[in-house]
Tab-separated table of C-alpha atoms and ligand atoms in Angstrom:
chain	number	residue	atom	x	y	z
X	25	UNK	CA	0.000	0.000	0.000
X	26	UNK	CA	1.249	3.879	-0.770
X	27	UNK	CA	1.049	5.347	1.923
X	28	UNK	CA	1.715	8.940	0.367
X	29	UNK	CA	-0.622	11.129	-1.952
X	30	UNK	CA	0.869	11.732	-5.544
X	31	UNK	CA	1.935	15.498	-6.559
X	32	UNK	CA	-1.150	15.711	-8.680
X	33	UNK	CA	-3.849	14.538	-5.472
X	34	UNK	CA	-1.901	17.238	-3.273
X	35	UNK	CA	-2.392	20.093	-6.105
X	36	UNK	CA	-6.128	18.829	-5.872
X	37	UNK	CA	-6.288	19.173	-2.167
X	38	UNK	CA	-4.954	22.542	-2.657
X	39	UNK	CA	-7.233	23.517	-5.344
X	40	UNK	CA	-10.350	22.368	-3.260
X	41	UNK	CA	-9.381	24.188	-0.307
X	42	UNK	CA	-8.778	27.577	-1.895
X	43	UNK	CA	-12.123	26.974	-3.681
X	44	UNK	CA	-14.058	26.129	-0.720
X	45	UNK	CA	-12.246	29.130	1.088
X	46	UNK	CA	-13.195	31.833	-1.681
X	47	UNK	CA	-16.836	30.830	-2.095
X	48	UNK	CA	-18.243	29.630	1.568
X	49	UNK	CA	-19.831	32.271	3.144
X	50	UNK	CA	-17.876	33.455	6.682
X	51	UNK	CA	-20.659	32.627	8.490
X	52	UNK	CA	-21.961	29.449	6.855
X	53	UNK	CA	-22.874	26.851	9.812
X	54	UNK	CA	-22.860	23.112	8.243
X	55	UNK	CA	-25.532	21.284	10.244
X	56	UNK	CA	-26.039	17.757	10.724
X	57	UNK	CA	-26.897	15.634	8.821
X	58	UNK	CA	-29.677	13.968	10.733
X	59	UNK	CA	-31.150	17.863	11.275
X	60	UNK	CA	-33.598	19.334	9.424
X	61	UNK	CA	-32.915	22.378	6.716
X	62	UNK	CA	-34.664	25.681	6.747
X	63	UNK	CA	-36.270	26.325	2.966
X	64	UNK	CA	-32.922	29.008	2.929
X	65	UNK	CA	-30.339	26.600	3.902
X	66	UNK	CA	-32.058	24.159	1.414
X	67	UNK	CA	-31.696	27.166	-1.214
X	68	UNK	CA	-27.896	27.551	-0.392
X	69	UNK	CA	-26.924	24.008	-0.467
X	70	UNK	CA	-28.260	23.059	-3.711
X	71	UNK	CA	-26.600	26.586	-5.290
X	72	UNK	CA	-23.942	25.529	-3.958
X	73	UNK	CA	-24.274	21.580	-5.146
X	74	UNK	CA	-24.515	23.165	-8.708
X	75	UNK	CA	-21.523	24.562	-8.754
X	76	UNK	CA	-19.559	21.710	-7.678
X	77	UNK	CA	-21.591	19.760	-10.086
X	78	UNK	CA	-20.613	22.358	-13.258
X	79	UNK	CA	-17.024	21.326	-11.969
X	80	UNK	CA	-17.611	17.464	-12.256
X	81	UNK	CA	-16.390	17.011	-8.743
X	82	UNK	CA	-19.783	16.113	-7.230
X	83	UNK	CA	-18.849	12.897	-9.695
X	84	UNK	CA	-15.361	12.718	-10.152
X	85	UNK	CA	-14.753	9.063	-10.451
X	86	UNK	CA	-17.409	8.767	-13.430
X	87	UNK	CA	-15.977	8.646	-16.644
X	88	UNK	CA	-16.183	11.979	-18.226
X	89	UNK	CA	-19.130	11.508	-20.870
X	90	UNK	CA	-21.565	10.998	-18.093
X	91	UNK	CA	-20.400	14.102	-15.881
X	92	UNK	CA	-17.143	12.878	-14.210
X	93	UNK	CA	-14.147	13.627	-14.061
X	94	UNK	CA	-12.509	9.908	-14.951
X	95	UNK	CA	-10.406	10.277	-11.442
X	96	UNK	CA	-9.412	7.789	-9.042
X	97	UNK	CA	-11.185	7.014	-6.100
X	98	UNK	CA	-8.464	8.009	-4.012
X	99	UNK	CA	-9.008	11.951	-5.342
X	100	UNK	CA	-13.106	11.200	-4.687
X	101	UNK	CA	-11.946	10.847	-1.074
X	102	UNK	CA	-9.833	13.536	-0.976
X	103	UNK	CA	-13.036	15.645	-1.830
X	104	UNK	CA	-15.158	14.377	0.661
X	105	UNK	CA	-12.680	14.469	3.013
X	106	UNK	CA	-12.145	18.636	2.244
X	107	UNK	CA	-15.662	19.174	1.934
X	108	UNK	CA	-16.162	17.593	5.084
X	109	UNK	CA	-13.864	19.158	7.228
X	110	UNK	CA	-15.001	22.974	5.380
X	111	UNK	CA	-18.264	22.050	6.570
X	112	UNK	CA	-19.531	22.841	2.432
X	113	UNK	CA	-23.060	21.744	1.965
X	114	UNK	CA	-22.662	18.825	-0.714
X	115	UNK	CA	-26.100	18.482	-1.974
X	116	UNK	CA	-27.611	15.648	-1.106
X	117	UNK	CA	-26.004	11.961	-1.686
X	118	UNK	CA	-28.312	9.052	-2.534
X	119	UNK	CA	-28.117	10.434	-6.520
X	120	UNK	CA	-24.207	10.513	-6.814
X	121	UNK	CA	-23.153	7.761	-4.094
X	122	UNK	CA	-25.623	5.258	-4.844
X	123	UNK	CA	-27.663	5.370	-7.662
X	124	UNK	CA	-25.130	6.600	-9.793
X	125	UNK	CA	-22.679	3.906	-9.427
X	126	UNK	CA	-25.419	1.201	-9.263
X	127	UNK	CA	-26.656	2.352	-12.812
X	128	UNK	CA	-23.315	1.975	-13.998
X	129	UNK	CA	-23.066	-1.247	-13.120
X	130	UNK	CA	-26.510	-2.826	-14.054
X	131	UNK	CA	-27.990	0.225	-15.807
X	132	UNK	CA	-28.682	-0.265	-19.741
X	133	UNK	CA	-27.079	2.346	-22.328
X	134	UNK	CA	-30.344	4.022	-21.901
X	135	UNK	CA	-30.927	4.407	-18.421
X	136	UNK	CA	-27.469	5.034	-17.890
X	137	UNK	CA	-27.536	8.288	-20.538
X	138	UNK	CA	-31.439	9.196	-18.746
X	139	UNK	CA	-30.326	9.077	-15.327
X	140	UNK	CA	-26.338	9.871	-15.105
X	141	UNK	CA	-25.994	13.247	-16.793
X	142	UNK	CA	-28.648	15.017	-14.383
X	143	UNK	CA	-27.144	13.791	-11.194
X	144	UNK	CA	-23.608	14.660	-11.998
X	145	UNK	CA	-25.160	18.129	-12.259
X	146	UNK	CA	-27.385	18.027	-9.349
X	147	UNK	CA	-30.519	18.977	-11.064
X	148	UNK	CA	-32.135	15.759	-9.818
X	149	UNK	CA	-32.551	14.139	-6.022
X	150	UNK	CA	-32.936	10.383	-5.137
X	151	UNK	CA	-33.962	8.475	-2.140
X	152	UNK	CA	-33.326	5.153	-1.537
X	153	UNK	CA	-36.717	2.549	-0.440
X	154	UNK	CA	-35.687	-0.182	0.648
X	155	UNK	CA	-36.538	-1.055	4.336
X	156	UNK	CA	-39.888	-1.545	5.277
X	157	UNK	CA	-41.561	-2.211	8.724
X	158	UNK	CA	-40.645	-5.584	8.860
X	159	UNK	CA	-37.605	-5.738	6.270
X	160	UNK	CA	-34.125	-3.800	7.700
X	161	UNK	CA	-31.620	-5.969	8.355
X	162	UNK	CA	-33.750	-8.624	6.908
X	163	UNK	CA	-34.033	-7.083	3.976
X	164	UNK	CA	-34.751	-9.662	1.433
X	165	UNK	CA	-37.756	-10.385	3.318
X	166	UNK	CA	-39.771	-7.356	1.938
X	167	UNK	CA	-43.221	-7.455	1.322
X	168	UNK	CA	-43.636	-4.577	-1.242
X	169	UNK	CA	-45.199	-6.109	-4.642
X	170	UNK	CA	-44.771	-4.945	-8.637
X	171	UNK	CA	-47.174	-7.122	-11.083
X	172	UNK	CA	-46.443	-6.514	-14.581
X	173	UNK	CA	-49.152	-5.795	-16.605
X	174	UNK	CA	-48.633	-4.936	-19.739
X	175	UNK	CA	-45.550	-2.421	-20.576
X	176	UNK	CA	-45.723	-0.971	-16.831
X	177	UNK	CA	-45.467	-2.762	-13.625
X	178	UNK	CA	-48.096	-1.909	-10.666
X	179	UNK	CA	-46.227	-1.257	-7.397
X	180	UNK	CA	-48.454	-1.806	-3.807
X	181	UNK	CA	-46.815	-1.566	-0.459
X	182	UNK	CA	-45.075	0.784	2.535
X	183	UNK	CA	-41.452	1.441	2.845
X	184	UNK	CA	-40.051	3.207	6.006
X	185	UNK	CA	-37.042	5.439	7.207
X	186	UNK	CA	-36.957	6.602	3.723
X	187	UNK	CA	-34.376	9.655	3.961
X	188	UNK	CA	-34.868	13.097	2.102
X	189	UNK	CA	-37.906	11.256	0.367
X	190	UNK	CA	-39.598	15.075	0.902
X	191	UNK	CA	-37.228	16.293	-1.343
X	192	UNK	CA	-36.681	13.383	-3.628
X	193	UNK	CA	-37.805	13.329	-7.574
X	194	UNK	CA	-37.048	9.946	-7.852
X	195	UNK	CA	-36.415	6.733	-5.777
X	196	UNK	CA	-34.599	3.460	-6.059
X	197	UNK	CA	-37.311	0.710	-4.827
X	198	UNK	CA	-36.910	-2.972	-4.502
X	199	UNK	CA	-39.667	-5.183	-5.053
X	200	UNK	CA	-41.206	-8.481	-4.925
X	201	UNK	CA	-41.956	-9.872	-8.770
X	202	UNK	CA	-42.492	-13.202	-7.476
X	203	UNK	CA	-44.378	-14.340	-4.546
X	204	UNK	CA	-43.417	-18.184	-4.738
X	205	UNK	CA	-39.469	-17.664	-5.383
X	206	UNK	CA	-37.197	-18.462	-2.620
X	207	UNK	CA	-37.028	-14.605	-0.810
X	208	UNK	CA	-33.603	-13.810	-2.496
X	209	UNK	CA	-34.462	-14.326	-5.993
X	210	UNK	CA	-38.203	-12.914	-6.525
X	211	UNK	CA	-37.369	-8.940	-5.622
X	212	UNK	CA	-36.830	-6.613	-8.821
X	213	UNK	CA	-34.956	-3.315	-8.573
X	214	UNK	CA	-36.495	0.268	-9.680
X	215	UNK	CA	-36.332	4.026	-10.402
X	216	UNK	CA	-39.783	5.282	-9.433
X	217	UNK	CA	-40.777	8.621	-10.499
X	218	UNK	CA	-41.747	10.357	-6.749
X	219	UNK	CA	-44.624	12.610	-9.129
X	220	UNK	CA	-46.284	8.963	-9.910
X	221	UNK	CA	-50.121	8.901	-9.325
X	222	UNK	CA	-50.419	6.367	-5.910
X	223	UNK	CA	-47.420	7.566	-4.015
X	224	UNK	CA	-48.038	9.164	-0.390
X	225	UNK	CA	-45.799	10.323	1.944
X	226	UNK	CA	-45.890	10.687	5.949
X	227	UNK	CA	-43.077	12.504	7.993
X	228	UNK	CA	-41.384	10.533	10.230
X	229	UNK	CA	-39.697	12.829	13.040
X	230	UNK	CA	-36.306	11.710	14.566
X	231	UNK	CA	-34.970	12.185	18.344
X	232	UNK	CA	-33.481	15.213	17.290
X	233	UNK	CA	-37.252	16.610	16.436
X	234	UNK	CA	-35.984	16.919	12.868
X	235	UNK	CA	-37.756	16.045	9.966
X	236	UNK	CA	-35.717	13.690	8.042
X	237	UNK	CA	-37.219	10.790	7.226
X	238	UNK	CA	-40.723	9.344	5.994
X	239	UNK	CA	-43.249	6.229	5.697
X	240	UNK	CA	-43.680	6.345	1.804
X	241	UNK	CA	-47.238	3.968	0.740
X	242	UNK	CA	-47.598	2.769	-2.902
X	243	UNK	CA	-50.877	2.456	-3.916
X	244	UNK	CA	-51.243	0.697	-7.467
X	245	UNK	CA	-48.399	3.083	-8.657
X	246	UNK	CA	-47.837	2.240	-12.404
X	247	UNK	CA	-43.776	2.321	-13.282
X	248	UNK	CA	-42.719	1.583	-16.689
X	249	UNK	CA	-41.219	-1.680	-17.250
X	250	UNK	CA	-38.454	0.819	-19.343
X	251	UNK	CA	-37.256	1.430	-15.300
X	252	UNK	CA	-36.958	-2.037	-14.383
X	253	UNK	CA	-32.732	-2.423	-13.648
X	254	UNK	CA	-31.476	-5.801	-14.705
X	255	UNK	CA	-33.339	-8.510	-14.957
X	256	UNK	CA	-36.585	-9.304	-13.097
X	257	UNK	CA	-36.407	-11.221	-9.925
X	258	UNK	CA	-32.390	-10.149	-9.572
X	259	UNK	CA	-32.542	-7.333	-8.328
X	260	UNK	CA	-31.189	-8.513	-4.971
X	261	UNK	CA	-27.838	-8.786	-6.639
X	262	UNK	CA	-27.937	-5.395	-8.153
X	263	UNK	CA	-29.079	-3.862	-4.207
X	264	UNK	CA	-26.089	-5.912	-2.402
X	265	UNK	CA	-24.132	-3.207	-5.641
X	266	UNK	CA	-25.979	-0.214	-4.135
X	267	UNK	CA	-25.193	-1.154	-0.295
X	268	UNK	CA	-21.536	-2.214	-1.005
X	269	UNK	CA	-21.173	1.924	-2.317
X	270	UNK	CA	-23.201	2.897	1.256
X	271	UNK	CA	-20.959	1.484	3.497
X	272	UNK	CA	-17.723	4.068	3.997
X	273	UNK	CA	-18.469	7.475	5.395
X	274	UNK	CA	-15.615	9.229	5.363
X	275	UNK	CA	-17.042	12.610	5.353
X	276	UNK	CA	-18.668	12.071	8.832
X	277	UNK	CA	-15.470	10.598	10.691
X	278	UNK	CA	-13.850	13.947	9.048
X	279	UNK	CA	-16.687	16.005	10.110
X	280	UNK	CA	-16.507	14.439	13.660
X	281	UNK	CA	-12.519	15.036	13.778
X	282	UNK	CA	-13.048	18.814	13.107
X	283	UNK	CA	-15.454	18.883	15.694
X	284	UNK	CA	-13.240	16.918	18.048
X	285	UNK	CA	-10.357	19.495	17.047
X	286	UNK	CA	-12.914	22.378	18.730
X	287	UNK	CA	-13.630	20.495	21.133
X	288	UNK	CA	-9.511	20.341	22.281
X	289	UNK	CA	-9.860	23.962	21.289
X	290	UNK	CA	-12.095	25.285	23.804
X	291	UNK	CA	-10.698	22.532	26.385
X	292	UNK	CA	-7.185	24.658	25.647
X	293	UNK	CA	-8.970	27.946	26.070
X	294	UNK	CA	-10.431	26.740	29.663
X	295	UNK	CA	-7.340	25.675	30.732
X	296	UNK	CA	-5.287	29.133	30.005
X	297	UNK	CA	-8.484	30.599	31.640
X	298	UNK	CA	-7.529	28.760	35.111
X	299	UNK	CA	-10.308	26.039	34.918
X	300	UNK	CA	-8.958	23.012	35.953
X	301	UNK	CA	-10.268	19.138	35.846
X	302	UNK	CA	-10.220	16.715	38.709
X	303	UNK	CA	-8.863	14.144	36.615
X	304	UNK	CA	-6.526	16.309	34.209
X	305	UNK	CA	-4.641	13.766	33.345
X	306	UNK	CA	-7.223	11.197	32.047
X	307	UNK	CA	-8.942	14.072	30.671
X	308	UNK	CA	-5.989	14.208	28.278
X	309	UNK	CA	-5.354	10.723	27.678
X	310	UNK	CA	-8.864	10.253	26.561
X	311	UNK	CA	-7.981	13.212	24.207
X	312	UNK	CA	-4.982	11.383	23.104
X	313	UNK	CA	-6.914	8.249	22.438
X	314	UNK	CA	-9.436	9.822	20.011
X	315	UNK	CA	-7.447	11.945	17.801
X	316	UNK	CA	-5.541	8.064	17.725
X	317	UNK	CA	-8.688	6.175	16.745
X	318	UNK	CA	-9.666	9.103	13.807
X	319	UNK	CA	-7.144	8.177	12.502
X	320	UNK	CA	-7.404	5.072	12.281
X	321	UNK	CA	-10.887	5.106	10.610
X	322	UNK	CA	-9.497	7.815	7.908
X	323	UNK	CA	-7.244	5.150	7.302
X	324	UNK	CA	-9.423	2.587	6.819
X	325	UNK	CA	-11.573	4.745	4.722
X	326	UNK	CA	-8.566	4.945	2.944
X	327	UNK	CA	-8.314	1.653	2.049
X	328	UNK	CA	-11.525	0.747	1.062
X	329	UNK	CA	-10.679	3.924	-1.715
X	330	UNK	CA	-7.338	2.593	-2.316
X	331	UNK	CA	-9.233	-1.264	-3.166
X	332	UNK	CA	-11.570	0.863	-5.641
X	333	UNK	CA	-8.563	2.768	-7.337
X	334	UNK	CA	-7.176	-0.705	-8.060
X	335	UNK	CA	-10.051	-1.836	-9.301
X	336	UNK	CA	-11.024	-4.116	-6.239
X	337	UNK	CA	-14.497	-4.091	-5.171
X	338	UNK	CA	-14.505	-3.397	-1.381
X	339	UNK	CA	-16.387	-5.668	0.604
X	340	UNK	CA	-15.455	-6.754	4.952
X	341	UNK	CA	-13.327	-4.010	4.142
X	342	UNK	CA	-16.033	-1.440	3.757
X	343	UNK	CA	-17.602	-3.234	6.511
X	344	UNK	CA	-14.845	-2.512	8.882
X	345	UNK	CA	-14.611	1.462	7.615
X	346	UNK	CA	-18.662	1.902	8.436
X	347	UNK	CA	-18.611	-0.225	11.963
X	348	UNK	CA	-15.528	1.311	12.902
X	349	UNK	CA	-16.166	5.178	12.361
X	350	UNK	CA	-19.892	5.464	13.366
X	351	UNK	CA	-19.041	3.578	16.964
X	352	UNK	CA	-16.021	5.903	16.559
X	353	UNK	CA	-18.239	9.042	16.599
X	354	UNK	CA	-20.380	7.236	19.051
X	355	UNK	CA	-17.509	7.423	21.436
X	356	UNK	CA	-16.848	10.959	20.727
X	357	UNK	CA	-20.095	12.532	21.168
X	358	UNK	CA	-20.339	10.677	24.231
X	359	UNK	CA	-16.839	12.063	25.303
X	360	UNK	CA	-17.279	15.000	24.217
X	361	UNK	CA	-21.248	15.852	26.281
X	362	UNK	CA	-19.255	14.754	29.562
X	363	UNK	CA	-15.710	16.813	29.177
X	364	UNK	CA	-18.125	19.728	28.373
X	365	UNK	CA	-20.114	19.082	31.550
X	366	UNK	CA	-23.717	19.488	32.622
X	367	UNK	CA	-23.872	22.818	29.694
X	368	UNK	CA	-22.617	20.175	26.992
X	369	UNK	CA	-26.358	18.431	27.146
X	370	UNK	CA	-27.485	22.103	25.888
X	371	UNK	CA	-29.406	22.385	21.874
X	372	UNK	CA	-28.179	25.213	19.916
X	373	UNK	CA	-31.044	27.194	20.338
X	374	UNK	CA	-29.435	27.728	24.020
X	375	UNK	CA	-27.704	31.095	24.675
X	376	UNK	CA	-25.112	28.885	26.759
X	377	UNK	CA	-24.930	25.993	24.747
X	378	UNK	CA	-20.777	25.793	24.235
X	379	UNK	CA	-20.010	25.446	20.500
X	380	UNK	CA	-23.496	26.686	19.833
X	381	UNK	CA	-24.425	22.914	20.845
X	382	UNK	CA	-22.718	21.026	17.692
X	383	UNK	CA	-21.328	18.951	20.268
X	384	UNK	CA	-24.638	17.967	21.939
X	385	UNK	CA	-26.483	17.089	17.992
X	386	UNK	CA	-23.495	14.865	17.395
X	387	UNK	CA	-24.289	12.961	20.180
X	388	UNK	CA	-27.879	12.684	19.426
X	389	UNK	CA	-27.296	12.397	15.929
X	390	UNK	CA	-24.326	9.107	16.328
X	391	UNK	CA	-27.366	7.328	17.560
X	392	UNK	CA	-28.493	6.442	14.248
X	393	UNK	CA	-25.144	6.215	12.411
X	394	UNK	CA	-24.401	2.364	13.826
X	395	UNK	CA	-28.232	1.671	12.609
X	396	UNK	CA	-28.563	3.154	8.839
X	397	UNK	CA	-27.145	1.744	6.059
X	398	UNK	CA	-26.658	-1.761	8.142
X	399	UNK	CA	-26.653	-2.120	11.898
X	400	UNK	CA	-23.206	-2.561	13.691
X	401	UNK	CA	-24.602	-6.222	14.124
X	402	UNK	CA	-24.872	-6.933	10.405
X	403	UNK	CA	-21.366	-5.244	9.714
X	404	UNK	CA	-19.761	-7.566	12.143
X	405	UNK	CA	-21.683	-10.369	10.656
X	406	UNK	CA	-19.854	-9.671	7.251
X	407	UNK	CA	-16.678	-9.180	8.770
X	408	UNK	CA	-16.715	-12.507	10.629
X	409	UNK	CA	-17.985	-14.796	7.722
X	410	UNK	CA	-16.582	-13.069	4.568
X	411	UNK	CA	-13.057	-11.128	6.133
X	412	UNK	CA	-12.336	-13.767	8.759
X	413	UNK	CA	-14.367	-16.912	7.193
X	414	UNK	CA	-15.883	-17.845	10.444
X	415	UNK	CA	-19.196	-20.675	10.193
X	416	UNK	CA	-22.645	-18.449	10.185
X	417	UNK	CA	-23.812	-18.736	13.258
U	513	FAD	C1	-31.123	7.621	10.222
U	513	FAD	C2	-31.587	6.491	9.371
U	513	FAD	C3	-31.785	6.687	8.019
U	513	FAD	C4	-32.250	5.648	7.216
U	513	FAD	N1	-32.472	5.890	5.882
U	513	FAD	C5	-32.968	4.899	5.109
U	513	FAD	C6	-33.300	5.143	3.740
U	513	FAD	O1	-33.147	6.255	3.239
U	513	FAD	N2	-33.822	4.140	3.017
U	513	FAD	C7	-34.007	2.882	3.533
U	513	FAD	O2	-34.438	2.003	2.793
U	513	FAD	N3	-33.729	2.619	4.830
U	513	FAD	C8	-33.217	3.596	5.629
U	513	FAD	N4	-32.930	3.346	6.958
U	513	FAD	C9	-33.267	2.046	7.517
U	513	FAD	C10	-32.077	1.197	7.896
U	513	FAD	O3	-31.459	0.656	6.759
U	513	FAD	C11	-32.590	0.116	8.850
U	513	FAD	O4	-33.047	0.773	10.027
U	513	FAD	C12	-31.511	-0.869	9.238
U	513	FAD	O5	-31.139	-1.662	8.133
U	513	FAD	C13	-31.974	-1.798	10.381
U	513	FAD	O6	-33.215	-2.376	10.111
U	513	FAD	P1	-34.416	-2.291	11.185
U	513	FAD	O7	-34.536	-0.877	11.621
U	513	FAD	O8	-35.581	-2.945	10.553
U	513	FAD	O9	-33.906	-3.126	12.428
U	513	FAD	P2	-33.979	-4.716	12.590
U	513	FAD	O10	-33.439	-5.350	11.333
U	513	FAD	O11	-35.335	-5.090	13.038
U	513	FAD	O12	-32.925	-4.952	13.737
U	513	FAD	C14	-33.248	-4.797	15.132
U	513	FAD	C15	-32.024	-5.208	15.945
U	513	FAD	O13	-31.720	-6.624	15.697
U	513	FAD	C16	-30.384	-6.764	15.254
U	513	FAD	N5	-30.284	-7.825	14.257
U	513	FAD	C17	-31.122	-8.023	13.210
U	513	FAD	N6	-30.708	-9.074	12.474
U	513	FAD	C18	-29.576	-9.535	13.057
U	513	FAD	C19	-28.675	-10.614	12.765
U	513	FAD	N7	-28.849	-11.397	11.698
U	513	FAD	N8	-27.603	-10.804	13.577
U	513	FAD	C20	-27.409	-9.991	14.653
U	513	FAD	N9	-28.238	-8.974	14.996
U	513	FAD	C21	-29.299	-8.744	14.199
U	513	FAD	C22	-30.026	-5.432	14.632
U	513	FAD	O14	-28.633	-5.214	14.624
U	513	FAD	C23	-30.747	-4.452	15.535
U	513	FAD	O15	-30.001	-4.185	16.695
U	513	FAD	C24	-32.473	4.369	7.786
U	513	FAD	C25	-32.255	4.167	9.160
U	513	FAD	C26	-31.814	5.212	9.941
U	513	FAD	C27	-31.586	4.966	11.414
C-alpha cells in the first residue's frame, strides 16, 4: 500500500481548499446531517451543489461523458474528506453515491444516458426505499409487490425510514416480482418517479425533532417496465451493488474530527483561563486516544478507496470502515457531552450551549449512524464470515 498522496492529489487538495475558502460564506454553519434544513439553507446548499456539479467534482470518479471527471477514487476521497472538514453543503447523496454507481453497473445504455448526466449536475434528487416495517436488516424479506401488466409494472406496499424522500424526484425501490421464489431471488430493482399517481408520503420525526425521514405507501403506482434495472427477480444482486457503495463514510469521521479538534480547542482555552479538571490527566489521555482512533478510521476509509482505485471491489473491508467510524463518533459525542459538563447536554437554540451545541447534535445524531445503512450487528456479521471466514452462526 502507498502510503503517500501523488503530486497531482496534493495540487487537488490545494485547489479544493482555496475553492471552498473563496466561495463559503464566513458565516456558513454546516448542520447535521440527521437535522432538518430551513427552505434558505435548502436554497444555499443546492446553489452551492450546482456549482460543484458544473465542476464534475460532485462525480469525479465517473468517466467523463456521463459528468465525471474519470479520477481515481483516491481523489473522490480527498473531496469528501475537504468538503467535510469545510463544513460545504454537498447536496444531497443518494443520486451521486448510490444510484449513480449502481446504474453503472446494471444500468442499460439508456438508463445510464437518462439518469447519469442530471445527477452529476445536481438537477435531480434520489432516495433510496428499501426497508420496510418488517424488512431492515432482513431485507430480502420485503413485502412490497410490482405485477407486470402490460408495458408498466403496478407497485403496492409501505417502505419506512426513507431519507430526504420530501425532497426526492425519484427513488430506487426494490420489489417483490415473485411471490413463490425463494425470498432472495423474486425482488426486482427500480427508479420510481416520486410525481407517480399512488405515491403518499408521511413525515417521520427523529430524536433530534428533525424532519428527516418518511413512511412512503404505494398504492397501485404504475412504473414503466423501461425502469426495471437488470433482470426481473435479480434485483437482490444489483441492491447488495448499491449497499456495497453505502458502506464508507468518510465525510462524517472527518466532520466528527473537526469537531473533536474544537472540542480540544475550547478545552485549551479553559485551561489558560484557570479552569482546571479533577482528573486532568485522564482528561488528556482520553484526548490522546481519540485523535488516535480518527485516525485510524481515515485510514481505513482509505483503504476501502485505495481497493476501488485498483479496481477491487470493497467488501469486509467497507464493513470494517462503516462499523468502525460510526461507533467511533459514538464514542466521541459521548466524550465529548461529559468533558463539556452538565452545559454540553445544551441544543443550539441555548444562549449557553458551548459550540453553539454542535457537540450535543453529534451525540444525538451518532445514535443512528451504527443503525442506517446496516446495523453494527450486520457489519460484524460480514466481517466474521466473509473477512475472517468464520461458520454463520
Ligand atoms: C437515520 C436512518 C436513516 C435511514 N435511511 C434509510 C433510507 O433512506 N432508506 C431505507 O431504505 N432505509 C433507511 N434506513 C433504515 C435502515 O437501513 C434500517 O433501520 C436498518 O437496516 C436496520 O433495520 P431495522 O430498523 O428494521 O432493524 P432490525 O433489522 O429489526 O434490527 C433490530 C435489531 O436486531 C439486530 N439484528 C437483526 N438481524 C440480526 C442478525 N442477523 N444478527 C445480529 N443482529 C441482528 C439489529 O442489529 C438491531 O439491533 C435508515 C435508518 C436510519 C436509522
Amino acid at each position: 500500500m502507498q502510503f503517500a498522496f501523488t503530486p497531482e492529489q496534493d495540487a487537488f487538495r490545494e485547489e479544493l481548499r482555496a475553492f471552498l475558502a473563496a466561495q463559503l460564506p464566513a458565516d456558513w454553519q454546516v448542520k447535521n446531517d440527521r437535522e432538518a434544513m430551513t427552505d434558505a439553507e435548502f436554497a444555499y446548499s443546492q446553489h452551492f451543489a450546482h456549482k460543484l456539479g458544473e465542476r464534475g467534482w460532485l462525480t469525479m470518479q465517473w468517466p467523463v461523458e456521463y459528468g465525471g471527471r474519470a479520477a481515481s477514487h483516491i481523489e473522490q476521497m480527498i473531496f469528501a474528506e475537504e468538503m467535510a472538514w469545510a463544513g460545504a453543503p454537498l447536496g444531497f447523496g443518494f443520486g451521486t453515491q448510490l444510484v449513480g454507481p449502481t446504474l453503472m453497473v446494471w444500468g442499460n445504455e439508456e438508463q445510464k444516458a437518462r439518469f447519469l448526466p442530471p445527477i452529476a449536475r445536481s438537477e435531480v434528487f434520489w432516495c433510496q426505499g428499501f426497508s420496510e416495517p418488517g424488512a431492515g436488516s432482513d431485507l430480502a424479506g420485503l413485502q412490497t409487490r410490482a405485477e407486470r401488466q402490460g408495458d408498466d409494472y403496478i407497485i403496492n406496499g409501505q417502505k419506512i425510514w426513507t431519507s430526504e424522500g420530501q425532497y426526492a424526484d425519484w427513488m430506487i425501490l426494490l420489489a417483490r416480482t415473485d411471490q413463490e421464489a425463494p425470498k432472495h431471488r423474486g425482488i426486482s430493482y427500480f427508479l420510481v418517479d416520486m410525481k407517480s399517481p399512488g405515491i403518499t408520503l408521511s413525515p417521520l420525526i427523529n430524536l433530534m425533532g428533525s424532519h428527516a425521514f418518511n413512511q412512503v405507501f404505494f398504492d397501485s403506482v404504475r412504473v414503466p417496465a423501461a425502469n426495471l434495472v437488470g433482470q426481473e427477480n435479480r434485483g437482490w444482486y444489483v441492491a447488495t451493488t448499491t449497499l456495497d457503495f453505502e458502506r464508507t463514510g468518510i465525510a462524517r469521521v472527518i466532520w466528527s474530527l473537526r469537531q473533536f479538534e474544537e472540542l480540544v480547542g475550547s478545552v485549551r482555552r479553559e485551561r489558560q483561563a484557570g479552569v482546571t479538571w479533577p482528573s486532568g490527566g485522564q482528561l488528556r489521555n482520553r484526548l490522546a486516544e481519540l485523535r488516535i482512533e480518527f485516525e485510524i478510521a481515515r485510514l481505513l476509509c482509505y483503504r476501502v478507496g485505495w481497493l476501488q482505485t485498483n479496481g477491487i471491489v470493497p467488501n469486509y473491508e467497507a464493513s470494517m470502515a462503516k462499523l468502525y467510524g460510526t461507533e467511533l463518533i459514538q464514542r466521541f459525542g459521548a466524550a465529548a457531552v461529559n468533558i463539556l459538563g452538565m452545559a454540553g447536554q445544551l441544543e443550539p437554540e441555548c444562549r449557553r450551549a458551548p459550540l453553539q451545541g454542535r457537540l450535543e447534535r453529534t451525540y444525538q445524531a451518532g445514535l443512528s449512524y451504527t443503525i442506517a445503512g446496516g446495523t453494527s450487528e450486520i457489519q460484524r456479521n460480514i466481517i466474521a464470515q466473509r473477512g475472517l471466514g468464520l461458520p454463520r452462526g
